[in-house]
Amino acid sequence: MRMAFVLFDGMTTMDFVGFYEAVSWVAILKAKENVSWTFCANKAEVTDDRGLTMKADEVLPDLGAFDLVFLPGGMPTRTLRYDEDFMSWIRTAEGARYKVSVCTGALLLGAAGFLEGKKATTNSSAYDLLAPYCAEVIKARAVRDGDTFTGGGVTSSIDLGLYLIECLVDTDTALQVQKRLEYPYYQSGKLSDIYYPYEEE
């Protein structure tokens, strides 16, 4: 599985790092074959909302060449969704099977048209901003609708990473990663309280 992590100026790094820390264990544990990741941005270097500068592996790659595309949130998402150059690039992810966001990264998925007819979530401060882009905003830490995964605010990135592992690999691997992260809050198999349960059609 080839994963693209989209980075941009002003992003909230915790949105990205929690998910990245969890899902990268799939490769470390060899729980799935050929797992790799690429840091992608619209410029060679980006600086987050606290001043941390990060280098991109690839600038403006075709996101459709990846199996999974991940979008973090941050205040700039509110304006980036109207930036046609940036959104044209995000729309290249149409061919990626899995589309994932944390926090207001969902606004970018929505503005790209990827949440049309789907249930989704975002940071609680942006529920009203997300509503026009999706069928229903779910007030939850993690939501799956088909092959689209969205997480709530900031720390839900860890939950979403573990949830994705459970969905795409298996529960045992998710629990093993949870133990290695020493993260006691994820509740495997108890989706009704924290997560929106995905139902097979």
PDB file of C-alpha atoms in Angstrom:
ATOM      1  CA  MET A   1       0.000   0.000   0.000  1.00  0.00           C
ATOM      2  CA  ARG A   2       1.407   3.359  -1.071  1.00  0.00           C
ATOM      3  CA  MET A   3       0.344   6.229   1.176  1.00  0.00           C
ATOM      4  CA  ALA A   4       0.569   9.946   0.419  1.00  0.00           C
ATOM      5  CA  PHE A   5       0.672  12.358   3.333  1.00  0.00           C
ATOM      6  CA  VAL A   6      -0.309  15.818   2.124  1.00  0.00           C
ATOM      7  CA  LEU A   7       1.453  18.681   3.948  1.00  0.00           C
ATOM      8  CA  PHE A   8       0.831  22.415   3.648  1.00  0.00           C
ATOM      9  CA  ASP A   9       1.783  25.683   5.319  1.00  0.00           C
ATOM     10  CA  GLY A  10      -0.078  26.300   8.560  1.00  0.00           C
ATOM     11  CA  MET A  11      -1.192  22.698   9.030  1.00  0.00           C
ATOM     12  CA  THR A  12      -1.690  21.269  12.516  1.00  0.00           C
ATOM     13  CA  THR A  13       1.096  18.724  12.854  1.00  0.00           C
ATOM     14  CA  MET A  14      -0.670  16.651  15.518  1.00  0.00           C
ATOM     15  CA  ASP A  15      -3.427  15.932  12.993  1.00  0.00           C
ATOM     16  CA  PHE A  16      -0.800  14.282  10.813  1.00  0.00           C
ATOM     17  CA  VAL A  17       1.628  12.792  13.329  1.00  0.00           C
ATOM     18  CA  GLY A  18      -0.894  10.787  15.371  1.00  0.00           C
ATOM     19  CA  PHE A  19      -2.195   9.003  12.293  1.00  0.00           C
ATOM     20  CA  TYR A  20       1.273   8.593  10.787  1.00  0.00           C
ATOM     21  CA  GLU A  21       2.697   7.133  14.000  1.00  0.00           C
ATOM     22  CA  ALA A  22      -0.070   4.544  14.131  1.00  0.00           C
ATOM     23  CA  VAL A  23      -0.274   3.416  10.499  1.00  0.00           C
ATOM     24  CA  SER A  24       3.490   3.316   9.951  1.00  0.00           C
ATOM     25  CA  TRP A  25       3.614   0.467  12.466  1.00  0.00           C
ATOM     26  CA  VAL A  26       1.885  -1.678   9.840  1.00  0.00           C
ATOM     27  CA  ALA A  27       5.149  -1.602   7.879  1.00  0.00           C
ATOM     28  CA  ILE A  28       7.367  -1.996  10.948  1.00  0.00           C
ATOM     29  CA  LEU A  29       5.406  -5.048  12.076  1.00  0.00           C
ATOM     30  CA  LYS A  30       5.226  -6.376   8.500  1.00  0.00           C
ATOM     31  CA  ALA A  31       1.464  -6.751   8.985  1.00  0.00           C
ATOM     32  CA  LYS A  32       0.853  -5.858   5.347  1.00  0.00           C
ATOM     33  CA  GLU A  33       3.180  -6.200   2.363  1.00  0.00           C
ATOM     34  CA  ASN A  34       4.731  -3.323   0.437  1.00  0.00           C
ATOM     35  CA  VAL A  35       3.645  -0.502   2.750  1.00  0.00           C
ATOM     36  CA  SER A  36       5.344   2.806   1.947  1.00  0.00           C
ATOM     37  CA  TRP A  37       4.655   6.478   2.429  1.00  0.00           C
ATOM     38  CA  THR A  38       5.540   9.727   0.723  1.00  0.00           C
ATOM     39  CA  PHE A  39       5.357  13.250   2.131  1.00  0.00           C
ATOM     40  CA  CYS A  40       3.722  15.418  -0.526  1.00  0.00           C
ATOM     41  CA  ALA A  41       3.274  19.187  -0.668  1.00  0.00           C
ATOM     42  CA  ASN A  42       2.710  22.051  -3.075  1.00  0.00           C
ATOM     43  CA  LYS A  43       6.226  23.331  -2.350  1.00  0.00           C
ATOM     44  CA  ALA A  44       9.576  21.883  -1.291  1.00  0.00           C
ATOM     45  CA  GLU A  45       9.228  22.923   2.358  1.00  0.00           C
ATOM     46  CA  VAL A  46       6.215  23.727   4.502  1.00  0.00           C
ATOM     47  CA  THR A  47       5.930  25.279   7.951  1.00  0.00           C
ATOM     48  CA  ASP A  48       3.216  24.236  10.375  1.00  0.00           C
ATOM     49  CA  ASP A  49       1.117  26.476  12.616  1.00  0.00           C
ATOM     50  CA  ARG A  50       3.775  26.440  15.356  1.00  0.00           C
ATOM     51  CA  GLY A  51       6.794  27.174  13.187  1.00  0.00           C
ATOM     52  CA  LEU A  52       8.056  23.634  12.527  1.00  0.00           C
ATOM     53  CA  THR A  53       9.473  23.337   8.987  1.00  0.00           C
ATOM     54  CA  MET A  54       9.217  20.036   7.097  1.00  0.00           C
ATOM     55  CA  LYS A  55      10.619  18.927   3.754  1.00  0.00           C
ATOM     56  CA  ALA A  56       8.451  17.247   1.158  1.00  0.00           C
ATOM     57  CA  ASP A  57       9.553  14.093  -0.647  1.00  0.00           C
ATOM     58  CA  GLU A  58       7.565  15.099  -3.731  1.00  0.00           C
ATOM     59  CA  VAL A  59       6.114  18.411  -4.889  1.00  0.00           C
ATOM     60  CA  LEU A  60       2.665  18.284  -6.512  1.00  0.00           C
ATOM     61  CA  PRO A  61       2.745  14.588  -7.440  1.00  0.00           C
ATOM     62  CA  ASP A  62      -0.245  12.884  -9.019  1.00  0.00           C
ATOM     63  CA  LEU A  63      -2.084  11.772  -5.873  1.00  0.00           C
ATOM     64  CA  GLY A  64      -4.052   9.251  -7.901  1.00  0.00           C
ATOM     65  CA  ALA A  65      -0.892   7.142  -8.097  1.00  0.00           C
ATOM     66  CA  PHE A  66      -1.247   6.312  -4.388  1.00  0.00           C
ATOM     67  CA  ASP A  67      -3.532   3.807  -2.685  1.00  0.00           C
ATOM     68  CA  LEU A  68      -4.275   6.116   0.247  1.00  0.00           C
ATOM     69  CA  VAL A  69      -4.210   9.912   0.480  1.00  0.00           C
ATOM     70  CA  PHE A  70      -4.204  11.598   3.886  1.00  0.00           C
ATOM     71  CA  LEU A  71      -5.110  15.238   4.584  1.00  0.00           C
ATOM     72  CA  PRO A  72      -4.467  16.940   7.941  1.00  0.00           C
ATOM     73  CA  GLY A  73      -6.305  20.031   9.148  1.00  0.00           C
ATOM     74  CA  GLY A  74      -5.407  23.490  10.358  1.00  0.00           C
ATOM     75  CA  MET A  75      -6.785  26.990  10.002  1.00  0.00           C
ATOM     76  CA  PRO A  76      -5.563  27.382   6.369  1.00  0.00           C
ATOM     77  CA  THR A  77      -8.013  24.701   5.201  1.00  0.00           C
ATOM     78  CA  ARG A  78     -10.744  27.296   5.482  1.00  0.00           C
ATOM     79  CA  THR A  79      -9.148  29.326   2.681  1.00  0.00           C
ATOM     80  CA  LEU A  80      -7.319  26.554   0.812  1.00  0.00           C
ATOM     81  CA  ARG A  81     -10.673  25.031  -0.117  1.00  0.00           C
ATOM     82  CA  TYR A  82     -11.169  28.087  -2.339  1.00  0.00           C
ATOM     83  CA  ASP A  83      -7.624  28.007  -3.788  1.00  0.00           C
ATOM     84  CA  GLU A  84      -8.188  26.567  -7.255  1.00  0.00           C
ATOM     85  CA  ASP A  85      -4.544  25.635  -7.873  1.00  0.00           C
ATOM     86  CA  PHE A  86      -4.287  23.768  -4.574  1.00  0.00           C
ATOM     87  CA  MET A  87      -7.667  22.089  -4.981  1.00  0.00           C
ATOM     88  CA  SER A  88      -6.881  21.035  -8.560  1.00  0.00           C
ATOM     89  CA  TRP A  89      -3.938  19.166  -7.115  1.00  0.00           C
ATOM     90  CA  ILE A  90      -6.045  17.572  -4.343  1.00  0.00           C
ATOM     91  CA  ARG A  91      -8.563  16.416  -6.955  1.00  0.00           C
ATOM     92  CA  THR A  92      -5.854  14.296  -8.568  1.00  0.00           C
ATOM     93  CA  ALA A  93      -6.521  11.950  -5.605  1.00  0.00           C
ATOM     94  CA  GLU A  94      -9.752  10.814  -7.260  1.00  0.00           C
ATOM     95  CA  GLY A  95      -8.127   7.562  -8.326  1.00  0.00           C
ATOM     96  CA  ALA A  96      -6.782   6.772  -4.854  1.00  0.00           C
ATOM     97  CA  ARG A  97      -8.898   4.070  -3.248  1.00  0.00           C
ATOM     98  CA  TYR A  98      -8.684   5.345   0.333  1.00  0.00           C
ATOM     99  CA  LYS A  99      -9.210   8.992   1.191  1.00  0.00           C
ATOM    100  CA  VAL A 100      -8.499   9.978   4.777  1.00  0.00           C
ATOM    101  CA  SER A 101      -8.631  13.216   6.729  1.00  0.00           C
ATOM    102  CA  VAL A 102      -8.294  14.429  10.294  1.00  0.00           C
ATOM    103  CA  CYS A 103      -9.843  17.587  11.698  1.00  0.00           C
ATOM    104  CA  THR A 104     -10.560  20.244   9.056  1.00  0.00           C
ATOM    105  CA  GLY A 105      -8.717  18.234   6.433  1.00  0.00           C
ATOM    106  CA  ALA A 106     -12.281  17.051   5.776  1.00  0.00           C
ATOM    107  CA  LEU A 107     -13.044  20.489   4.324  1.00  0.00           C
ATOM    108  CA  LEU A 108     -10.453  19.799   1.636  1.00  0.00           C
ATOM    109  CA  LEU A 109     -11.896  16.362   0.906  1.00  0.00           C
ATOM    110  CA  GLY A 110     -15.303  17.989   0.721  1.00  0.00           C
ATOM    111  CA  ALA A 111     -14.239  20.868  -1.518  1.00  0.00           C
ATOM    112  CA  ALA A 112     -12.649  18.316  -3.858  1.00  0.00           C
ATOM    113  CA  GLY A 113     -16.017  16.571  -4.142  1.00  0.00           C
ATOM    114  CA  PHE A 114     -14.904  13.412  -2.366  1.00  0.00           C
ATOM    115  CA  LEU A 115     -17.535  13.547   0.402  1.00  0.00           C
ATOM    116  CA  GLU A 116     -20.582  13.951  -1.793  1.00  0.00           C
ATOM    117  CA  GLY A 117     -23.349  11.665  -0.510  1.00  0.00           C
ATOM    118  CA  LYS A 118     -21.164  10.458   2.371  1.00  0.00           C
ATOM    119  CA  LYS A 119     -21.206  10.716   6.146  1.00  0.00           C
ATOM    120  CA  ALA A 120     -18.154  12.439   7.615  1.00  0.00           C
ATOM    121  CA  THR A 121     -16.764  14.248  10.632  1.00  0.00           C
ATOM    122  CA  THR A 122     -14.310  17.021  11.434  1.00  0.00           C
ATOM    123  CA  ASN A 123     -13.232  19.264  14.296  1.00  0.00           C
ATOM    124  CA  SER A 124     -16.304  20.223  16.319  1.00  0.00           C
ATOM    125  CA  SER A 125     -15.658  23.901  15.546  1.00  0.00           C
ATOM    126  CA  ALA A 126     -16.158  23.224  11.832  1.00  0.00           C
ATOM    127  CA  TYR A 127     -19.265  21.036  11.702  1.00  0.00           C
ATOM    128  CA  ASP A 128     -21.215  23.833  10.020  1.00  0.00           C
ATOM    129  CA  LEU A 129     -18.456  24.369   7.442  1.00  0.00           C
ATOM    130  CA  LEU A 130     -18.406  20.666   6.563  1.00  0.00           C
ATOM    131  CA  ALA A 131     -22.175  20.260   6.276  1.00  0.00           C
ATOM    132  CA  PRO A 132     -22.558  21.576   2.687  1.00  0.00           C
ATOM    133  CA  TYR A 133     -20.004  19.072   1.397  1.00  0.00           C
ATOM    134  CA  CYS A 134     -21.435  15.805   2.730  1.00  0.00           C
ATOM    135  CA  ALA A 135     -24.700  13.948   3.276  1.00  0.00           C
ATOM    136  CA  GLU A 136     -24.440  14.096   7.057  1.00  0.00           C
ATOM    137  CA  VAL A 137     -21.979  15.372   9.643  1.00  0.00           C
ATOM    138  CA  ILE A 138     -21.474  12.767  12.367  1.00  0.00           C
ATOM    139  CA  LYS A 139     -20.322  13.999  15.777  1.00  0.00           C
ATOM    140  CA  ALA A 140     -17.748  11.281  16.354  1.00  0.00           C
ATOM    141  CA  ARG A 141     -14.006  10.778  16.678  1.00  0.00           C
ATOM    142  CA  ALA A 142     -13.818   8.597  13.586  1.00  0.00           C
ATOM    143  CA  VAL A 143     -16.194   7.926  10.718  1.00  0.00           C
ATOM    144  CA  ARG A 144     -15.949   5.435   7.895  1.00  0.00           C
ATOM    145  CA  ASP A 145     -18.160   5.635   4.847  1.00  0.00           C
ATOM    146  CA  GLY A 146     -17.025   3.095   2.295  1.00  0.00           C
ATOM    147  CA  ASP A 147     -13.342   3.730   1.584  1.00  0.00           C
ATOM    148  CA  THR A 148     -13.437   7.249   3.016  1.00  0.00           C
ATOM    149  CA  PHE A 149     -12.248   7.778   6.594  1.00  0.00           C
ATOM    150  CA  THR A 150     -12.576  11.062   8.489  1.00  0.00           C
ATOM    151  CA  GLY A 151     -11.438  11.941  12.006  1.00  0.00           C
ATOM    152  CA  GLY A 152     -12.543  14.595  14.453  1.00  0.00           C
ATOM    153  CA  GLY A 153     -10.276  17.120  16.117  1.00  0.00           C
ATOM    154  CA  VAL A 154      -6.526  16.844  16.636  1.00  0.00           C
ATOM    155  CA  THR A 155      -5.983  13.844  18.955  1.00  0.00           C
ATOM    156  CA  SER A 156      -8.560  11.773  17.072  1.00  0.00           C
ATOM    157  CA  SER A 157      -5.749  11.224  14.570  1.00  0.00           C
ATOM    158  CA  ILE A 158      -4.459   8.419  16.802  1.00  0.00           C
ATOM    159  CA  ASP A 159      -7.902   6.825  17.030  1.00  0.00           C
ATOM    160  CA  LEU A 160      -8.363   7.095  13.286  1.00  0.00           C
ATOM    161  CA  GLY A 161      -5.005   5.476  12.623  1.00  0.00           C
ATOM    162  CA  LEU A 162      -5.836   2.536  14.871  1.00  0.00           C
ATOM    163  CA  TYR A 163      -9.329   2.297  13.388  1.00  0.00           C
ATOM    164  CA  LEU A 164      -7.929   2.189   9.856  1.00  0.00           C
ATOM    165  CA  ILE A 165      -5.501  -0.562  10.872  1.00  0.00           C
ATOM    166  CA  GLU A 166      -8.365  -2.551  12.341  1.00  0.00           C
ATOM    167  CA  CYS A 167     -10.439  -2.114   9.171  1.00  0.00           C
ATOM    168  CA  LEU A 168      -7.701  -2.739   6.603  1.00  0.00           C
ATOM    169  CA  VAL A 169      -5.485  -5.257   8.435  1.00  0.00           C
ATOM    170  CA  ASP A 170      -7.096  -6.847  11.509  1.00  0.00           C
ATOM    171  CA  THR A 171      -8.060  -6.226  15.118  1.00  0.00           C
ATOM    172  CA  ASP A 172      -5.040  -8.012  16.581  1.00  0.00           C
ATOM    173  CA  THR A 173      -2.656  -5.700  14.729  1.00  0.00           C
ATOM    174  CA  ALA A 174      -4.595  -2.604  15.830  1.00  0.00           C
ATOM    175  CA  LEU A 175      -4.431  -3.758  19.455  1.00  0.00           C
ATOM    176  CA  GLN A 176      -0.727  -4.517  19.147  1.00  0.00           C
ATOM    177  CA  VAL A 177      -0.053  -1.013  17.809  1.00  0.00           C
ATOM    178  CA  GLN A 178      -2.266   0.488  20.525  1.00  0.00           C
ATOM    179  CA  LYS A 179      -0.131  -1.264  23.145  1.00  0.00           C
ATOM    180  CA  ARG A 180       3.105  -0.030  21.585  1.00  0.00           C
ATOM    181  CA  LEU A 181       1.749   3.527  21.553  1.00  0.00           C
ATOM    182  CA  GLU A 182       0.668   3.151  25.199  1.00  0.00           C
ATOM    183  CA  TYR A 183      -2.594   4.748  24.133  1.00  0.00           C
ATOM    184  CA  PRO A 184      -5.395   3.500  26.427  1.00  0.00           C
ATOM    185  CA  TYR A 185      -8.346   5.305  24.866  1.00  0.00           C
ATOM    186  CA  TYR A 186      -9.015   3.374  21.661  1.00  0.00           C
ATOM    187  CA  GLN A 187     -11.943   0.966  22.095  1.00  0.00           C
ATOM    188  CA  SER A 188     -11.801  -1.828  19.570  1.00  0.00           C
ATOM    189  CA  GLY A 189     -15.175  -3.355  18.780  1.00  0.00           C
ATOM    190  CA  LYS A 190     -17.089  -0.628  20.634  1.00  0.00           C
ATOM    191  CA  LEU A 191     -17.826   1.626  17.716  1.00  0.00           C
ATOM    192  CA  SER A 192     -21.286   2.685  18.872  1.00  0.00           C
ATOM    193  CA  ASP A 193     -19.934   4.935  21.621  1.00  0.00           C
ATOM    194  CA  ILE A 194     -17.026   6.665  19.891  1.00  0.00           C
ATOM    195  CA  TYR A 195     -17.121   5.778  16.227  1.00  0.00           C
ATOM    196  CA  TYR A 196     -19.741   5.689  13.535  1.00  0.00           C
ATOM    197  CA  PRO A 197     -20.037   1.979  12.687  1.00  0.00           C
ATOM    198  CA  TYR A 198     -19.516   1.137   9.047  1.00  0.00           C
ATOM    199  CA  GLU A 199     -22.222  -1.156   7.743  1.00  0.00           C
ATOM    200  CA  GLU A 200     -21.755  -3.343   4.713  1.00  0.00           C
ATOM    201  CA  GLU A 201     -24.295  -2.713   1.952  1.00  0.00           C
TER     202      GLU A 201
END
